[in-house]
Amino acid sequence: MKKIKTLLGTVLILGSLTIPTVHLKAQTQIQTKNAAVTPVSVMDKAVYKHFEVLNISSSERRLSEMGKIYSSDFHIVDTFFEHFTYKDFNNTVNEIHKKFPGQNFTLTEVKTLNNVARVTWKLGDALNGENIFLFKEGKITDIIAFVSVKK
């Protein structure tokens, strides 16, 4: 009986080790067929730049910088708004600057996968949130933002 338990345990352990390998091969095949993977360093740089841009007080300068990191078909959906262009999003950022003068966005954590980044952040002592960034060809195409008002 002891040999059977040991053999069964070995089979289960070896079986569980092979599943991720198969999954990774399938995932790689899907990604190479559908789109080029944006390097992590490019995604990290764009995410950090996104928050630097949000902290720019000049609307014109911010808009110019947005054009460098967002795709032409940029889309953002947030707990409070949705925009289909970064120009419209810039108007909302203007309102954020008015509502929270002197407050800056700060990153607390960045995690990346293939063409996706998950970021947690805070805006001074007023807001915190979690964003999901989607990338294509090195540019941010979509942001899904979950925002919480600090009490």
Tab-separated table of C-alpha atoms in Angstrom, residues 59-133:
chain	number	residue	atom	x	y	z
A	59	SER	CA	-3.025	71.307	-20.307
A	60	GLU	CA	-1.221	72.032	-23.596
A	61	ARG	CA	2.035	70.411	-22.490
A	62	ARG	CA	0.154	67.415	-21.067
A	63	LEU	CA	-1.768	66.941	-24.314
A	64	SER	CA	1.486	66.994	-26.304
A	65	GLU	CA	2.992	64.308	-24.047
A	66	MET	CA	-0.174	62.188	-24.228
A	67	GLY	CA	0.273	61.904	-27.983
A	68	LYS	CA	3.623	60.198	-27.397
A	69	ILE	CA	2.398	57.394	-25.130
A	70	TYR	CA	-1.230	56.729	-26.161
A	71	SER	CA	-2.357	55.079	-29.398
A	72	SER	CA	-4.544	56.979	-31.864
A	73	ASP	CA	-7.499	54.766	-30.828
A	74	PHE	CA	-6.925	55.338	-27.095
A	75	HIS	CA	-9.796	54.484	-24.734
A	76	ILE	CA	-10.134	54.883	-20.971
A	77	VAL	CA	-12.958	53.818	-18.709
A	78	ASP	CA	-12.971	54.801	-15.063
A	79	THR	CA	-15.309	54.566	-12.101
A	80	PHE	CA	-16.513	58.108	-12.915
A	81	PHE	CA	-16.041	58.604	-16.697
A	82	GLU	CA	-15.286	57.077	-20.095
A	83	HIS	CA	-13.314	58.679	-22.940
A	84	PHE	CA	-12.566	57.501	-26.459
A	85	THR	CA	-9.720	59.936	-27.165
A	86	TYR	CA	-6.828	61.183	-25.097
A	87	LYS	CA	-7.898	64.762	-25.920
A	88	ASP	CA	-11.170	64.227	-24.053
A	89	PHE	CA	-9.280	62.506	-21.247
A	90	ASN	CA	-7.037	65.574	-20.985
A	91	ASN	CA	-10.131	67.677	-20.187
A	92	THR	CA	-10.946	65.357	-17.281
A	93	VAL	CA	-7.361	65.594	-16.028
A	94	ASN	CA	-7.789	69.389	-16.033
A	95	GLU	CA	-10.810	68.935	-13.758
A	96	ILE	CA	-8.831	66.599	-11.480
A	97	HIS	CA	-6.134	69.291	-11.108
A	98	LYS	CA	-8.820	71.845	-10.183
A	99	LYS	CA	-10.520	69.538	-7.685
A	100	PHE	CA	-7.274	68.342	-6.035
A	101	PRO	CA	-4.816	71.263	-6.305
A	102	GLY	CA	-1.254	70.396	-5.381
A	103	GLN	CA	-1.977	66.643	-5.242
A	104	ASN	CA	0.132	64.291	-7.359
A	105	PHE	CA	-0.417	60.787	-8.665
A	106	THR	CA	2.015	58.276	-7.161
A	107	LEU	CA	2.551	54.675	-8.203
A	108	THR	CA	2.511	52.051	-5.481
A	109	GLU	CA	2.962	48.885	-7.567
A	110	VAL	CA	3.415	47.862	-11.212
A	111	LYS	CA	3.038	44.307	-12.517
A	112	THR	CA	3.302	43.385	-16.180
A	113	LEU	CA	2.289	40.496	-18.414
A	114	ASN	CA	2.361	40.227	-22.181
A	115	ASN	CA	0.833	43.475	-23.483
A	116	VAL	CA	-0.885	44.114	-20.121
A	117	ALA	CA	0.131	45.999	-16.983
A	118	ARG	CA	-1.650	46.234	-13.634
A	119	VAL	CA	-0.884	49.287	-11.546
A	120	THR	CA	-1.942	50.498	-8.120
A	121	TRP	CA	-1.673	54.203	-7.381
A	122	LYS	CA	-2.821	57.043	-5.172
A	123	LEU	CA	-3.605	60.708	-5.661
A	124	GLY	CA	-2.308	62.442	-2.570
A	125	ASP	CA	-4.562	61.631	0.347
A	126	ALA	CA	-7.763	61.863	-1.691
A	127	LEU	CA	-7.966	58.862	-4.049
A	128	ASN	CA	-6.427	55.498	-4.689
A	129	GLY	CA	-6.976	53.023	-7.465
A	130	GLU	CA	-5.971	50.152	-9.634
A	131	ASN	CA	-5.532	50.441	-13.390
A	132	ILE	CA	-5.258	47.815	-16.088
A	133	PHE	CA	-3.245	49.022	-19.104
